């Protein structure tokens, strides 16, 4: 089930989901239709729904976004992140569990207090 995005959010500044969704889809070389169908959206409406998601007319619910993330091989938080965070999330998702643990350990050792 999709939720409408308030009209003032159509510029993608308050909701990064449309832009992130399109970026990930293009990076994977998928059409809107094939992405929608693979994510479990009805064949008859897959293309139209994906188009609405990417244009920011509607935002997919969390369950649908999880399915899209699975197909696109990106972590779900990627869709909500700013550009720097999104890049970091994608890089982290490519690391092994051991490597991720090392990165988490490094981040914990950084002194964030001025």
Coordinates of C-alpha atoms in Angstrom, one line a residue:
X1 CA 0.0 0.0 0.0
X2 CA 1.4 3.4 -1.0
X3 CA 1.0 6.6 1.0
X4 CA 0.7 10.0 -0.7
X5 CA 3.6 12.4 -0.2
X6 CA 2.5 15.9 0.8
X7 CA 2.8 18.3 -2.2
X8 CA 5.6 20.3 -0.6
X9 CA 7.7 17.1 -0.5
X10 CA 7.6 16.6 -4.3
X11 CA 10.9 18.4 -4.7
X12 CA 12.6 15.4 -3.0
X13 CA 14.3 17.5 -0.3
X14 CA 12.2 16.2 2.6
X15 CA 11.8 12.6 1.3
X16 CA 14.8 11.1 -0.5
X17 CA 12.9 7.8 -1.4
X18 CA 12.0 8.7 -5.0
X19 CA 15.5 9.8 -6.0
X20 CA 17.2 6.9 -4.2
X21 CA 14.8 4.4 -5.7
X22 CA 15.5 5.6 -9.2
X23 CA 19.3 5.7 -8.6
X24 CA 19.4 2.1 -7.4
X25 CA 17.1 0.9 -10.2
X26 CA 19.2 2.5 -12.9
X27 CA 22.4 1.3 -11.3
X28 CA 21.0 -2.3 -11.6
X29 CA 19.9 -1.7 -15.2
X30 CA 16.2 -2.6 -14.4
X31 CA 13.1 -1.0 -16.0
X32 CA 10.4 0.3 -13.6
X33 CA 8.2 -2.6 -14.7
X34 CA 10.7 -5.4 -14.1
X35 CA 11.7 -4.0 -10.7
X36 CA 8.0 -3.8 -9.7
X37 CA 7.2 -7.3 -10.9
X38 CA 10.3 -8.8 -9.3
X39 CA 9.5 -7.0 -6.0
X40 CA 6.0 -8.6 -6.0
X41 CA 3.9 -5.8 -7.4
X42 CA 1.0 -6.9 -9.6
X43 CA 2.1 -7.2 -13.3
X44 CA -0.7 -5.0 -14.5
X45 CA 0.2 -2.1 -12.2
X46 CA 4.0 -2.6 -11.6
X47 CA 5.2 0.0 -14.1
X48 CA 2.6 2.7 -13.1
X49 CA 3.3 2.2 -9.3
X50 CA 7.1 2.3 -9.7
X51 CA 6.7 5.5 -11.8
X52 CA 4.6 7.1 -9.1
X53 CA 7.1 6.1 -6.5
X54 CA 10.0 7.6 -8.5
X55 CA 8.1 10.8 -9.3
X56 CA 7.3 11.2 -5.6
X57 CA 3.6 11.1 -6.1
X58 CA 3.4 8.2 -3.6
X59 CA 5.9 6.6 -1.3
X60 CA 5.9 2.8 -0.9
X61 CA 5.0 1.3 2.5
X62 CA 7.8 -0.2 4.5
X63 CA 7.0 -3.8 3.4
X64 CA 7.2 -2.8 -0.2
X65 CA 10.3 -0.8 0.3
X66 CA 11.9 -3.9 2.0
X67 CA 11.0 -6.0 -1.1
X68 CA 12.5 -3.3 -3.4
X69 CA 15.7 -3.1 -1.3
X70 CA 16.0 -6.9 -1.6
X71 CA 15.7 -6.8 -5.4
X72 CA 18.0 -3.8 -5.7
X73 CA 20.5 -5.3 -3.3
X74 CA 20.6 -2.1 -1.1
X75 CA 20.0 -1.8 2.6
X76 CA 16.5 -0.3 3.5
X77 CA 18.0 2.8 5.3
X78 CA 19.6 3.7 2.0
X79 CA 16.3 5.0 0.7
X80 CA 16.0 7.5 3.6
X81 CA 19.6 8.6 3.8
X82 CA 21.2 11.9 2.6
X83 CA 23.9 11.5 -0.1
X84 CA 26.8 11.0 2.3
X85 CA 25.0 8.5 4.4
X86 CA 23.6 6.6 1.4
X87 CA 27.1 6.2 0.0
X88 CA 28.4 4.9 3.4
X89 CA 25.5 2.5 3.7
X90 CA 26.2 1.0 0.3
X91 CA 29.9 0.6 1.1
X92 CA 29.1 -1.0 4.4
X93 CA 26.7 -3.4 2.8
X94 CA 29.4 -4.7 0.6
X95 CA 31.7 -5.6 3.5
X96 CA 31.8 -9.0 5.2
X97 CA 30.5 -9.3 8.7
X98 CA 34.0 -9.3 10.0
X99 CA 34.9 -6.2 8.1
X100 CA 31.7 -4.5 9.3
X101 CA 32.7 -5.3 12.8
X102 CA 36.2 -3.8 12.3
X103 CA 34.6 -0.6 10.9
X104 CA 32.2 -0.4 13.9
X105 CA 35.1 -0.8 16.3
X106 CA 37.0 2.0 14.5
X107 CA 34.0 4.3 14.7
X108 CA 33.7 3.5 18.5
X109 CA 37.3 4.5 19.0
X110 CA 36.9 7.9 17.3
X111 CA 36.6 10.7 19.9
X112 CA 33.4 12.6 18.9
X113 CA 33.6 15.0 21.9
X114 CA 35.2 18.4 21.1

